[in-house]
Each structure stands twice: as structure tokens, then as C-alpha cells.
Amino acid sequence: MRRCISDFCVALFTVLFMGTASAELAETTYGDWSVRCDDKTYCIAESRGTGSNGEAFRLKVERGAKPESQVFVTLRPATKLEVGMRARIEVEGEEENYGFFGLAEKIYTGNEMTFGGDADRDLMENLRLGMNADIQIQYGIPADTLTYRVSLTGLTHALLRIDEEQGRIGRTDAIVAWGGLPADAETLVAAVPATQSEAPKSTAASAAPAPSAAQTDLPPPVMPSQETNNSGIDRGAQGLVYEVSEIPDDIQMMGIRTLDCQLDETVPAFGAQYFAEGDVETWVVPCQMADANVPYFLAIHIPFNPSLDEWKEFETPPGFNQPNHALVNNLFYDPSTGQVTGTTYYGPGYDCGAFERHEMEAESGDYTLIEYLEKSDCDGVTGPPEGWPLSWTIDEMGG
């Protein structure tokens, strides 16, 4: 059933892991919000408020499990709704307030109207970054307008839990932790666990969005060679390339055919890194376009025998019960130690998320997860992810 109600909506902004959807999720509380999912993984986040006349009110965010399914913001007052009524949501931040307008085109069972239809990215980001929401519904003449006040504390955690239950972490259709993978991606990428700690009041709704990578801001591209056959080029010790043709053929095919990467878009935008040592090249290649969470894969290239080329897999903490993943968000490779780190941001403010560190075993060349850090509170305080709270370490909890 399609719910589309708004004269202010814009299309949902298409914004990592395609996991197995959970079975029914019992009601779980995050701050002033709760979230639940049925056996088909249709999920509802909900908070209760009070009207200016003292009546009960519910504000809900709900979504089905299918890729690119619509996000609905639902209003449920006690006073009877009618088709044509106007509503306004004013999101209160620390510095500014933002208003969004909607029109009731249909009234649903339980005296509900859906605000905004395809709940657009701007509305959702302001809601989750806000402190409180005032919902005004005009029941007749302006004098008959009622105002309902709802706390937004915990909404980010509730929405993140929906993303996790529906397997959307890092995908373009995630509500909170969106990334560059397509909505129907099946590529293995690390899942991020939701936490049940209460979120503090969020940053102001005017927080700047994550900056998009602009090619004009990049350093001059490194062009090791113009040869068509690139499987034996002397590229130097390390560098960046911004043309797909400069990436070894087998590495290109890994990304395109196996990992469903969009190299024609990502390589010119972000560049692919290479690190040469002896007869081995290590490549760090961006896979999908994204703002905050750009997924990369790491591959080994043997110029004298490309048949030995391989992409590396990375572990998730044992408690996640998830398989290894090939893609790592914002992957950083340290050639001096061989360590790989990655950061998955929960939102555009870069103030919360998960950080993973992997170490290469000398004999096998495989990677082992060393530690996993997580900061779940999106409190507006930024800093290096390496300083986030420790969630898991191989020394304390075992492999």
C-alpha cells in the first residue's frame, strides 16, 4: 500500500552490507524511541508525545524490507483526522528550527496520516539530528490547530536498528548509515551492530552534510604508463591513478565482475592507490560512490604472474555472526605495517560510527581482526575514530 502525502517532498536521496534479514524483532527501546519489526521485517520506530490539549499522540517512522522501499513518517493523534488537513513538522535544533509541510491525502486505519510520502533525506536528517519535534495539525480553521510535542532523543539509534534489521548498513537506501553500495547489493561488507545505550541530544539540524569528493580538489593524477597492456608496468614504489585503464586488468575484473563495483565512477573521483614492494603490488580500489562511507577493496597483484592476483577478505567480531567481508568503508592501508583500518560513519557529521583494525599474518598473508571500536552517540564531538570506545579486541575476547 503506497502512502504518498506531501507538497514539500523531494525524492528520497539514494544513499553496505546485504545481510540476512532478521526474523521478528520484539519492541526495543532507544532513549525516548522504540523500534519493532514483524516476521517480514517491516519495521516501525515510534515515540509518544502530548498535544496542546493534553491528548496522546504518536510519531512513527516505518519502512518495508524491500530495496528502495519508501520511508514513511506517520502521525497518529487522538482527534479525528480528515482528508485535506494540513500538517507541519517543526524540528527544533540547538541553533535553528526547520519546518516541513504535508497534506493528508488519505486517512489510514487507527486514525493515521502519513507525512511526506517518500520521507526525503532532508526531513529524515533533520529529525534525527534534532532535539524535539513540534507537529501542528490544522483540523479546521487556523484557530483549530493542535500542536503535539515529541522528543527526538534515541531516534538515530532506532533508525540505525531498522537499517541493521533490513540489511541496509552502508547501502544507498539506508536511512542513517548510508554508503555507496546499491540497494540490492549482495557484496559481503561488515555489518554494524546497533547498541541499546541511550543517545544524548543530537547535534543541531544545521550540521553540515558529508562533503562529496570533487575531482577538482584532487592532486594531479599519477599516470605511470599509457600502455594498453598494464600487467607489467613499472609504476614506482607507490602512488595514485585516476584512470581505470591504469589498474591491472585482473584487479579491474575482480572489482567489476565479483564485487559489483562502479570503477568508471569511483576511480576518477577518489583514485586507486598502489604500493609496490619487490614483485608484489598492493592495490586499494574504491568500489562504490558515497558521501560518508566509501567502500574499498584491497587486492594483491603479481605482475609476472597475474593468475596469482587475489582480493583480501576481512573478519567481523565473532559475536556478530557475520561472514568475512571484501569491502571496507574508508579503507586505509599502512604499507609500513601492512595493517588495514576502516571506518563506517553512522551519519554525515563524522561524530559517531565503527572503526575496525586488521593485521596481516606474515606466513599466510591473510588478515586477522585485531580490534573493533564503536561510538554510538552522535553527539557532535568529532575526533579520530582510533579514539572511539573499544568494543572488541582479540587480546581480551579471543579470536
mmCIF file of C-alpha atoms in Angstrom:
data_model
loop_
_atom_site.group_PDB
_atom_site.id
_atom_site.type_symbol
_atom_site.label_atom_id
_atom_site.label_comp_id
_atom_site.label_asym_id
_atom_site.label_seq_id
_atom_site.Cartn_x
_atom_site.Cartn_y
_atom_site.Cartn_z
ATOM 1 C CA MET A 1 0.000 0.000 0.000
ATOM 2 C CA ARG A 2 1.568 3.278 -1.091
ATOM 3 C CA ARG A 3 1.381 6.262 1.198
ATOM 4 C CA CYS A 4 2.389 9.488 -0.514
ATOM 5 C CA ILE A 5 1.352 12.760 1.091
ATOM 6 C CA SER A 6 3.304 15.976 0.686
ATOM 7 C CA ASP A 7 3.592 19.206 -1.194
ATOM 8 C CA PHE A 8 7.091 19.726 0.174
ATOM 9 C CA CYS A 9 8.699 16.313 -0.522
ATOM 10 C CA VAL A 10 11.697 15.705 -2.658
ATOM 11 C CA ALA A 11 12.713 12.229 -3.779
ATOM 12 C CA LEU A 12 14.488 10.084 -1.259
ATOM 13 C CA PHE A 13 18.227 10.687 -1.685
ATOM 14 C CA THR A 14 19.739 7.444 -2.919
ATOM 15 C CA VAL A 15 22.370 6.834 -0.464
ATOM 16 C CA LEU A 16 26.970 -1.660 2.977
ATOM 17 C CA PHE A 17 26.030 -4.885 3.758
ATOM 18 C CA MET A 18 23.381 -7.119 2.316
ATOM 19 C CA GLY A 19 22.850 -9.351 5.333
ATOM 20 C CA THR A 20 20.164 -11.865 6.065
ATOM 21 C CA ALA A 21 17.081 -10.075 7.311
ATOM 22 C CA SER A 22 16.211 -10.876 10.902
ATOM 23 C CA ALA A 23 13.082 -12.608 11.977
ATOM 24 C CA GLU A 24 10.556 -10.744 14.085
ATOM 25 C CA LEU A 25 12.151 -8.134 16.345
ATOM 26 C CA ALA A 26 10.430 -7.526 19.660
ATOM 27 C CA GLU A 27 9.983 -3.942 20.776
ATOM 28 C CA THR A 28 13.363 -2.491 21.723
ATOM 29 C CA THR A 29 13.870 0.901 23.361
ATOM 30 C CA TYR A 30 16.433 3.573 22.489
ATOM 31 C CA GLY A 31 16.064 6.741 24.541
ATOM 32 C CA ASP A 32 12.524 8.039 24.017
ATOM 33 C CA TRP A 33 12.004 5.844 20.933
ATOM 34 C CA SER A 34 11.200 2.192 20.441
ATOM 35 C CA VAL A 35 11.558 0.004 17.352
ATOM 36 C CA ARG A 36 9.955 -3.281 16.339
ATOM 37 C CA CYS A 37 9.857 -5.428 13.178
ATOM 38 C CA ASP A 38 7.436 -8.139 12.109
ATOM 39 C CA ASP A 39 8.324 -11.520 10.585
ATOM 40 C CA LYS A 40 8.550 -9.887 7.139
ATOM 41 C CA THR A 41 10.970 -7.285 8.528
ATOM 42 C CA TYR A 42 8.540 -4.404 8.177
ATOM 43 C CA CYS A 43 9.921 -2.108 10.880
ATOM 44 C CA ILE A 44 8.389 0.748 12.867
ATOM 45 C CA ALA A 45 10.205 3.257 15.075
ATOM 46 C CA GLU A 46 7.831 5.109 17.386
ATOM 47 C CA SER A 47 7.711 7.756 20.092
ATOM 48 C CA ARG A 48 4.826 9.172 22.109
ATOM 49 C CA GLY A 49 4.055 12.829 22.625
ATOM 50 C CA THR A 50 1.375 15.049 24.083
ATOM 51 C CA GLY A 51 -0.907 17.542 22.345
ATOM 52 C CA SER A 52 -1.536 21.132 23.353
ATOM 53 C CA ASN A 53 -4.968 19.927 24.517
ATOM 54 C CA GLY A 54 -3.412 17.108 26.575
ATOM 55 C CA GLU A 55 -4.300 14.278 24.204
ATOM 56 C CA ALA A 56 -1.990 11.370 23.365
ATOM 57 C CA PHE A 57 -0.010 11.399 20.123
ATOM 58 C CA ARG A 58 2.344 9.031 18.307
ATOM 59 C CA LEU A 59 5.064 9.890 15.800
ATOM 60 C CA LYS A 60 6.286 6.920 13.766
ATOM 61 C CA VAL A 61 8.891 6.189 11.098
ATOM 62 C CA GLU A 62 8.134 2.980 9.246
ATOM 63 C CA ARG A 63 9.587 1.054 6.347
ATOM 64 C CA GLY A 64 9.318 -2.254 4.483
ATOM 65 C CA ALA A 65 12.263 -4.568 3.819
ATOM 66 C CA LYS A 66 12.406 -4.422 0.017
ATOM 67 C CA PRO A 67 15.269 -2.496 -1.641
ATOM 68 C CA GLU A 68 14.455 1.193 -2.104
ATOM 69 C CA SER A 69 11.156 0.798 -0.213
ATOM 70 C CA GLN A 70 9.668 4.102 0.902
ATOM 71 C CA VAL A 71 10.240 5.600 4.336
ATOM 72 C CA PHE A 72 7.021 6.871 5.893
ATOM 73 C CA VAL A 73 6.665 9.418 8.701
ATOM 74 C CA THR A 74 3.281 8.709 10.271
ATOM 75 C CA LEU A 75 1.204 10.965 12.549
ATOM 76 C CA ARG A 76 -1.355 9.414 14.912
ATOM 77 C CA PRO A 77 -3.318 11.864 17.072
ATOM 78 C CA ALA A 78 -6.456 11.140 19.086
ATOM 79 C CA THR A 79 -8.557 13.874 17.418
ATOM 80 C CA LYS A 80 -10.232 12.613 14.241
ATOM 81 C CA LEU A 81 -8.337 13.294 11.022
ATOM 82 C CA GLU A 82 -9.904 14.076 7.658
ATOM 83 C CA VAL A 83 -8.624 14.111 4.097
ATOM 84 C CA GLY A 84 -7.240 17.515 3.123
ATOM 85 C CA MET A 85 -5.987 18.514 6.545
ATOM 86 C CA ARG A 86 -2.623 20.245 6.625
ATOM 87 C CA ALA A 87 0.229 19.318 8.913
ATOM 88 C CA ARG A 88 3.581 20.865 9.715
ATOM 89 C CA ILE A 89 6.585 19.362 11.449
ATOM 90 C CA GLU A 90 8.950 21.857 13.058
ATOM 91 C CA VAL A 91 12.247 20.294 14.062
ATOM 92 C CA GLU A 92 13.936 22.031 16.962
ATOM 93 C CA GLY A 93 17.738 22.039 16.883
ATOM 94 C CA GLU A 94 20.337 23.668 19.068
ATOM 95 C CA GLU A 95 20.747 26.626 16.719
ATOM 96 C CA GLU A 96 17.914 26.685 14.167
ATOM 97 C CA ASN A 97 14.460 25.232 13.610
ATOM 98 C CA TYR A 98 13.300 23.712 10.343
ATOM 99 C CA GLY A 99 9.722 23.356 9.096
ATOM 100 C CA PHE A 100 8.244 20.709 6.784
ATOM 101 C CA PHE A 101 4.700 20.740 5.411
ATOM 102 C CA GLY A 102 2.354 17.932 4.360
ATOM 103 C CA LEU A 103 -1.221 17.321 3.260
ATOM 104 C CA ALA A 104 -3.469 14.406 4.271
ATOM 105 C CA GLU A 105 -4.488 12.711 1.036
ATOM 106 C CA LYS A 106 -5.730 9.588 2.816
ATOM 107 C CA ILE A 107 -6.566 8.580 6.378
ATOM 108 C CA TYR A 108 -5.413 5.124 7.406
ATOM 109 C CA THR A 109 -6.672 2.607 9.958
ATOM 110 C CA GLY A 110 -6.090 3.807 13.505
ATOM 111 C CA ASN A 111 -6.642 7.486 12.590
ATOM 112 C CA GLU A 112 -3.240 7.883 10.931
ATOM 113 C CA MET A 113 -1.929 10.140 8.200
ATOM 114 C CA THR A 114 1.462 9.795 6.573
ATOM 115 C CA PHE A 115 3.560 12.893 6.408
ATOM 116 C CA GLY A 116 5.841 13.371 3.473
ATOM 117 C CA GLY A 117 5.244 10.206 1.463
ATOM 118 C CA ASP A 118 8.771 9.255 0.391
ATOM 119 C CA ALA A 119 10.295 10.708 3.553
ATOM 120 C CA ASP A 120 13.076 12.646 1.900
ATOM 121 C CA ARG A 121 16.684 12.781 3.085
ATOM 122 C CA ASP A 122 16.383 16.373 4.264
ATOM 123 C CA LEU A 123 13.407 15.597 6.513
ATOM 124 C CA MET A 124 14.938 12.425 7.940
ATOM 125 C CA GLU A 125 18.299 14.047 8.646
ATOM 126 C CA ASN A 126 16.704 16.998 10.413
ATOM 127 C CA LEU A 127 14.539 14.695 12.510
ATOM 128 C CA ARG A 128 17.398 12.504 13.660
ATOM 129 C CA LEU A 129 19.738 15.436 14.282
ATOM 130 C CA GLY A 130 17.093 17.456 16.098
ATOM 131 C CA MET A 131 16.230 17.659 19.771
ATOM 132 C CA ASN A 132 12.435 17.851 19.685
ATOM 133 C CA ALA A 133 9.688 17.992 17.078
ATOM 134 C CA ASP A 134 6.518 20.078 17.217
ATOM 135 C CA ILE A 135 3.812 18.647 14.936
ATOM 136 C CA GLN A 136 0.981 21.037 14.090
ATOM 137 C CA ILE A 137 -2.232 19.695 12.542
ATOM 138 C CA GLN A 138 -4.856 22.133 11.290
ATOM 139 C CA TYR A 139 -8.223 20.469 11.968
ATOM 140 C CA GLY A 140 -10.324 23.289 10.590
ATOM 141 C CA ILE A 141 -9.690 26.993 10.659
ATOM 142 C CA PRO A 142 -6.230 28.056 11.872
ATOM 143 C CA ALA A 143 -7.639 28.591 15.346
ATOM 144 C CA ASP A 144 -8.396 24.843 15.498
ATOM 145 C CA THR A 145 -4.753 23.858 15.069
ATOM 146 C CA LEU A 146 -3.333 21.487 17.694
ATOM 147 C CA THR A 147 0.387 21.151 18.423
ATOM 148 C CA TYR A 148 1.985 17.887 19.524
ATOM 149 C CA ARG A 149 5.475 17.799 21.032
ATOM 150 C CA VAL A 150 7.709 14.729 20.649
ATOM 151 C CA SER A 151 11.265 14.116 21.875
ATOM 152 C CA LEU A 152 13.739 13.030 19.199
ATOM 153 C CA THR A 153 16.251 11.546 21.669
ATOM 154 C CA GLY A 154 17.062 7.989 20.570
ATOM 155 C CA LEU A 155 15.690 8.298 17.038
ATOM 156 C CA THR A 156 19.108 7.857 15.409
ATOM 157 C CA HIS A 157 19.641 4.569 17.264
ATOM 158 C CA ALA A 158 16.145 3.358 16.368
ATOM 159 C CA LEU A 159 16.650 4.137 12.674
ATOM 160 C CA LEU A 160 20.077 2.517 12.719
ATOM 161 C CA ARG A 161 18.458 -0.631 14.149
ATOM 162 C CA ILE A 162 15.971 -0.626 11.260
ATOM 163 C CA ASP A 163 18.855 -0.332 8.788
ATOM 164 C CA GLU A 164 20.581 -3.261 10.507
ATOM 165 C CA GLU A 165 17.499 -5.489 10.683
ATOM 166 C CA GLN A 166 16.804 -4.868 6.984
ATOM 167 C CA GLY A 167 20.448 -5.377 5.939
ATOM 168 C CA ARG A 168 20.950 -1.836 4.648
ATOM 169 C CA ILE A 169 24.068 -0.716 6.563
ATOM 170 C CA GLY A 170 26.239 1.157 4.058
ATOM 171 C CA ARG A 171 23.809 0.807 1.133
ATOM 172 C CA THR A 172 22.357 3.639 -0.875
ATOM 173 C CA ASP A 173 18.892 3.058 0.600
ATOM 174 C CA ALA A 174 19.892 3.129 4.285
ATOM 175 C CA ILE A 175 18.121 5.716 6.444
ATOM 176 C CA VAL A 176 21.072 6.528 8.705
ATOM 177 C CA ALA A 177 24.311 4.711 7.854
ATOM 178 C CA TRP A 178 24.130 5.001 4.102
ATOM 179 C CA GLY A 179 27.041 4.239 1.828
ATOM 180 C CA GLY A 180 27.834 3.581 -1.799
ATOM 181 C CA LEU A 181 26.564 0.041 -2.387
ATOM 182 C CA PRO A 182 23.396 -0.379 -4.465
ATOM 183 C CA ALA A 183 20.127 -1.082 -2.702
ATOM 184 C CA ASP A 184 20.121 -4.674 -3.955
ATOM 185 C CA ALA A 185 23.828 -5.320 -3.386
ATOM 186 C CA GLU A 186 24.844 -8.795 -2.249
ATOM 187 C CA THR A 187 28.514 -7.991 -1.712
ATOM 188 C CA LEU A 188 29.895 -9.005 1.660
ATOM 189 C CA VAL A 189 30.576 -5.943 3.786
ATOM 190 C CA ALA A 190 30.837 -5.752 7.556
ATOM 191 C CA ALA A 191 27.569 -5.230 9.422
ATOM 192 C CA VAL A 192 27.368 -2.698 12.225
ATOM 193 C CA PRO A 193 25.618 -3.750 15.441
ATOM 194 C CA ALA A 194 23.014 -1.463 16.942
ATOM 195 C CA THR A 195 23.510 -0.578 20.588
ATOM 196 C CA GLN A 196 20.911 -0.096 23.258
ATOM 197 C CA SER A 197 22.538 2.788 25.054
ATOM 198 C CA GLU A 198 20.546 5.981 25.141
ATOM 199 C CA ALA A 199 21.706 8.615 22.703
ATOM 200 C CA PRO A 200 22.377 12.099 24.041
ATOM 201 C CA LYS A 201 20.760 15.062 22.433
ATOM 202 C CA SER A 202 21.983 15.267 18.897
ATOM 203 C CA THR A 203 23.801 17.983 17.077
ATOM 204 C CA ALA A 204 21.926 20.858 15.520
ATOM 205 C CA ALA A 205 19.890 20.161 12.438
ATOM 206 C CA SER A 206 22.096 22.564 10.576
ATOM 207 C CA ALA A 207 25.114 20.271 10.841
ATOM 208 C CA ALA A 208 26.985 20.287 7.565
ATOM 209 C CA PRO A 209 26.463 17.236 5.334
ATOM 210 C CA ALA A 210 29.343 14.998 4.454
ATOM 211 C CA PRO A 211 31.420 16.589 1.724
ATOM 212 C CA SER A 212 31.357 14.945 -1.667
ATOM 213 C CA ALA A 213 34.660 14.208 -3.290
ATOM 214 C CA ALA A 214 35.274 16.674 -6.092
ATOM 215 C CA GLN A 215 37.715 15.767 -8.816
ATOM 216 C CA THR A 216 38.914 19.367 -8.994
ATOM 217 C CA ASP A 217 40.136 19.078 -5.400
ATOM 218 C CA LEU A 218 42.321 16.065 -6.116
ATOM 219 C CA PRO A 219 46.073 16.179 -6.682
ATOM 220 C CA PRO A 220 47.296 15.765 -10.250
ATOM 221 C CA PRO A 221 46.744 12.171 -11.363
ATOM 222 C CA VAL A 222 49.692 9.839 -11.464
ATOM 223 C CA MET A 223 49.996 8.389 -14.945
ATOM 224 C CA PRO A 224 52.516 5.548 -14.743
ATOM 225 C CA SER A 225 52.028 4.491 -18.351
ATOM 226 C CA GLN A 226 49.789 4.879 -21.367
ATOM 227 C CA GLU A 227 50.259 1.255 -22.427
ATOM 228 C CA THR A 228 47.128 -0.778 -23.083
ATOM 229 C CA ASN A 229 48.559 -3.918 -21.537
ATOM 230 C CA ASN A 230 49.125 -2.818 -17.961
ATOM 231 C CA SER A 231 50.137 -6.129 -16.421
ATOM 232 C CA GLY A 232 53.822 -5.412 -16.095
ATOM 233 C CA ILE A 233 54.214 -1.688 -15.731
ATOM 234 C CA ASP A 234 56.924 -0.217 -13.543
ATOM 235 C CA ARG A 235 54.722 2.181 -11.567
ATOM 236 C CA GLY A 236 57.260 3.171 -8.965
ATOM 237 C CA ALA A 237 57.037 2.497 -5.245
ATOM 238 C CA GLN A 238 53.555 3.903 -4.657
ATOM 239 C CA GLY A 239 51.052 6.403 -5.998
ATOM 240 C CA LEU A 240 47.529 7.123 -7.184
ATOM 241 C CA VAL A 241 45.882 6.552 -10.538
ATOM 242 C CA TYR A 242 42.669 8.178 -11.698
ATOM 243 C CA GLU A 243 42.020 6.167 -14.842
ATOM 244 C CA VAL A 244 40.589 2.650 -14.736
ATOM 245 C CA SER A 245 42.929 1.622 -17.556
ATOM 246 C CA GLU A 246 45.899 2.172 -15.236
ATOM 247 C CA ILE A 247 44.665 -0.544 -12.869
ATOM 248 C CA PRO A 248 45.889 -4.079 -13.684
ATOM 249 C CA ASP A 249 43.355 -5.961 -15.773
ATOM 250 C CA ASP A 250 42.768 -8.754 -13.256
ATOM 251 C CA ILE A 251 42.206 -6.240 -10.446
ATOM 252 C CA GLN A 252 39.681 -4.396 -12.597
ATOM 253 C CA MET A 253 37.779 -7.616 -13.265
ATOM 254 C CA MET A 254 37.719 -8.507 -9.576
ATOM 255 C CA GLY A 255 36.043 -5.227 -8.803
ATOM 256 C CA ILE A 256 33.623 -5.152 -11.707
ATOM 257 C CA ARG A 257 32.608 -8.808 -12.017
ATOM 258 C CA THR A 258 32.996 -10.152 -8.481
ATOM 259 C CA LEU A 259 32.309 -7.165 -6.252
ATOM 260 C CA ASP A 260 29.883 -5.254 -8.495
ATOM 261 C CA CYS A 261 31.988 -2.089 -8.329
ATOM 262 C CA GLN A 262 31.412 1.048 -10.396
ATOM 263 C CA LEU A 263 35.043 1.747 -11.222
ATOM 264 C CA ASP A 264 34.222 4.129 -14.065
ATOM 265 C CA GLU A 265 32.717 6.465 -11.462
ATOM 266 C CA THR A 266 34.818 5.845 -8.368
ATOM 267 C CA VAL A 267 38.354 5.787 -9.765
ATOM 268 C CA PRO A 268 38.193 9.252 -11.421
ATOM 269 C CA ALA A 269 36.611 10.642 -8.249
ATOM 270 C CA PHE A 270 38.727 9.084 -5.495
ATOM 271 C CA GLY A 271 41.686 7.479 -7.203
ATOM 272 C CA ALA A 272 43.080 3.962 -6.730
ATOM 273 C CA GLN A 273 46.219 3.588 -4.625
ATOM 274 C CA TYR A 274 49.043 1.182 -5.309
ATOM 275 C CA PHE A 275 52.008 0.140 -3.149
ATOM 276 C CA ALA A 276 54.826 -1.811 -4.812
ATOM 277 C CA GLU A 277 57.313 -3.911 -2.865
ATOM 278 C CA GLY A 278 59.556 -6.310 -4.744
ATOM 279 C CA ASP A 279 57.464 -8.390 -7.136
ATOM 280 C CA VAL A 280 54.154 -7.619 -5.379
ATOM 281 C CA GLU A 281 51.740 -4.700 -5.762
ATOM 282 C CA THR A 282 49.016 -3.938 -3.217
ATOM 283 C CA TRP A 283 46.017 -2.060 -4.640
ATOM 284 C CA VAL A 284 43.381 -0.137 -2.682
ATOM 285 C CA VAL A 285 40.459 0.496 -5.029
ATOM 286 C CA PRO A 286 37.219 2.447 -4.377
ATOM 287 C CA CYS A 287 34.207 0.316 -5.235
ATOM 288 C CA GLN A 288 31.033 2.407 -4.974
ATOM 289 C CA MET A 289 30.202 6.118 -4.842
ATOM 290 C CA ALA A 290 29.154 7.550 -1.477
ATOM 291 C CA ASP A 291 29.479 10.643 0.694
ATOM 292 C CA ALA A 292 30.375 9.401 4.160
ATOM 293 C CA ASN A 293 31.000 5.670 3.659
ATOM 294 C CA VAL A 294 33.009 4.868 0.533
ATOM 295 C CA PRO A 295 33.663 1.112 0.333
ATOM 296 C CA TYR A 296 37.090 -0.019 -0.925
ATOM 297 C CA PHE A 297 38.607 -3.400 -1.664
ATOM 298 C CA LEU A 298 42.245 -4.404 -1.245
ATOM 299 C CA ALA A 299 43.864 -6.674 -3.830
ATOM 300 C CA ILE A 300 47.299 -8.181 -4.418
ATOM 301 C CA HIS A 301 48.778 -8.048 -7.934
ATOM 302 C CA ILE A 302 51.738 -10.164 -9.094
ATOM 303 C CA PRO A 303 52.956 -8.531 -12.349
ATOM 304 C CA PHE A 304 54.967 -11.546 -13.526
ATOM 305 C CA ASN A 305 52.077 -13.951 -12.852
ATOM 306 C CA PRO A 306 48.659 -12.225 -12.723
ATOM 307 C CA SER A 307 46.955 -15.594 -12.245
ATOM 308 C CA LEU A 308 48.034 -15.294 -8.603
ATOM 309 C CA ASP A 309 46.175 -11.997 -8.137
ATOM 310 C CA GLU A 310 43.645 -12.048 -5.289
ATOM 311 C CA TRP A 311 41.408 -9.767 -3.267
ATOM 312 C CA LYS A 312 41.560 -9.944 0.507
ATOM 313 C CA GLU A 313 38.783 -10.690 2.987
ATOM 314 C CA PHE A 314 38.386 -9.205 6.447
ATOM 315 C CA GLU A 315 36.852 -10.606 9.625
ATOM 316 C CA THR A 316 33.960 -9.304 11.697
ATOM 317 C CA PRO A 317 33.874 -9.678 15.504
ATOM 318 C CA PRO A 318 32.782 -13.246 16.429
ATOM 319 C CA GLY A 319 29.668 -12.025 18.222
ATOM 320 C CA PHE A 320 28.263 -10.528 15.010
ATOM 321 C CA ASN A 321 27.759 -13.970 13.447
ATOM 322 C CA GLN A 322 28.554 -12.498 10.035
ATOM 323 C CA PRO A 323 30.834 -13.834 7.289
ATOM 324 C CA ASN A 324 34.066 -12.188 6.239
ATOM 325 C CA HIS A 325 33.734 -9.128 4.032
ATOM 326 C CA ALA A 326 35.669 -7.971 0.990
ATOM 327 C CA LEU A 327 34.737 -4.303 1.196
ATOM 328 C CA VAL A 328 35.851 -1.953 3.966
ATOM 329 C CA ASN A 329 34.448 1.541 4.365
ATOM 330 C CA ASN A 330 37.051 4.308 4.063
ATOM 331 C CA LEU A 331 39.812 1.706 3.959
ATOM 332 C CA PHE A 332 43.326 2.848 4.891
ATOM 333 C CA TYR A 333 46.350 0.658 4.177
ATOM 334 C CA ASP A 334 49.621 1.264 6.037
ATOM 335 C CA PRO A 335 52.452 -0.108 3.872
ATOM 336 C CA SER A 336 54.949 0.095 6.732
ATOM 337 C CA THR A 337 52.988 -2.333 8.935
ATOM 338 C CA GLY A 338 50.618 -3.995 6.476
ATOM 339 C CA GLN A 339 47.682 -3.055 8.725
ATOM 340 C CA VAL A 340 44.271 -2.230 7.276
ATOM 341 C CA THR A 341 41.800 0.030 9.070
ATOM 342 C CA GLY A 342 38.305 1.073 8.109
ATOM 343 C CA THR A 343 35.673 3.477 9.423
ATOM 344 C CA THR A 344 31.905 3.287 8.981
ATOM 345 C CA TYR A 345 30.212 6.564 9.914
ATOM 346 C CA TYR A 346 26.653 6.442 11.218
ATOM 347 C CA GLY A 347 25.797 9.852 9.756
ATOM 348 C CA PRO A 348 27.162 12.858 7.873
ATOM 349 C CA GLY A 349 28.587 14.584 10.956
ATOM 350 C CA TYR A 350 31.584 12.205 11.234
ATOM 351 C CA ASP A 351 30.990 12.173 15.025
ATOM 352 C CA CYS A 352 29.963 8.524 15.504
ATOM 353 C CA GLY A 353 30.413 5.133 13.930
ATOM 354 C CA ALA A 354 32.529 1.978 13.975
ATOM 355 C CA PHE A 355 36.275 1.515 13.448
ATOM 356 C CA GLU A 356 37.972 -1.786 12.542
ATOM 357 C CA ARG A 357 41.676 -2.689 12.533
ATOM 358 C CA HIS A 358 43.115 -5.732 10.746
ATOM 359 C CA GLU A 359 46.649 -7.118 10.839
ATOM 360 C CA MET A 360 48.275 -9.284 8.160
ATOM 361 C CA GLU A 361 49.703 -12.653 9.134
ATOM 362 C CA ALA A 362 53.262 -12.919 7.849
ATOM 363 C CA GLU A 363 53.087 -16.549 6.692
ATOM 364 C CA SER A 364 49.681 -16.726 5.029
ATOM 365 C CA GLY A 365 49.207 -13.109 4.015
ATOM 366 C CA ASP A 366 45.641 -13.299 5.382
ATOM 367 C CA TYR A 367 44.158 -10.604 7.608
ATOM 368 C CA THR A 368 43.064 -11.027 11.221
ATOM 369 C CA LEU A 369 40.752 -8.629 13.043
ATOM 370 C CA ILE A 370 42.688 -7.068 15.929
ATOM 371 C CA GLU A 371 40.213 -4.591 17.397
ATOM 372 C CA TYR A 372 36.798 -3.070 16.792
ATOM 373 C CA LEU A 373 35.830 0.327 18.207
ATOM 374 C CA GLU A 374 32.387 1.897 18.255
ATOM 375 C CA LYS A 375 30.982 5.274 19.206
ATOM 376 C CA SER A 376 27.199 5.054 19.040
ATOM 377 C CA ASP A 377 26.427 8.501 20.444
ATOM 378 C CA CYS A 378 26.204 11.049 17.641
ATOM 379 C CA ASP A 379 26.922 13.950 19.975
ATOM 380 C CA GLY A 380 28.540 16.430 17.593
ATOM 381 C CA VAL A 381 32.014 15.850 19.073
ATOM 382 C CA THR A 382 34.356 14.834 16.279
ATOM 383 C CA GLY A 383 37.753 13.265 16.632
ATOM 384 C CA PRO A 384 39.875 10.451 15.219
ATOM 385 C CA PRO A 385 37.996 7.122 15.140
ATOM 386 C CA GLU A 386 41.038 5.486 16.747
ATOM 387 C CA GLY A 387 39.937 7.226 19.952
ATOM 388 C CA TRP A 388 36.405 5.767 19.995
ATOM 389 C CA PRO A 389 35.422 3.332 22.787
ATOM 390 C CA LEU A 390 36.750 -0.205 22.479
ATOM 391 C CA SER A 391 34.035 -2.724 21.625
ATOM 392 C CA TRP A 392 36.079 -5.837 20.857
ATOM 393 C CA THR A 393 39.758 -6.834 20.910
ATOM 394 C CA ILE A 394 41.360 -10.134 20.045
ATOM 395 C CA ASP A 395 43.597 -9.949 23.152
ATOM 396 C CA GLU A 396 40.697 -9.658 25.608
ATOM 397 C CA MET A 397 38.000 -11.686 23.910
ATOM 398 C CA GLY A 398 39.794 -14.158 21.701
ATOM 399 C CA GLY A 399 39.505 -14.874 18.018
#
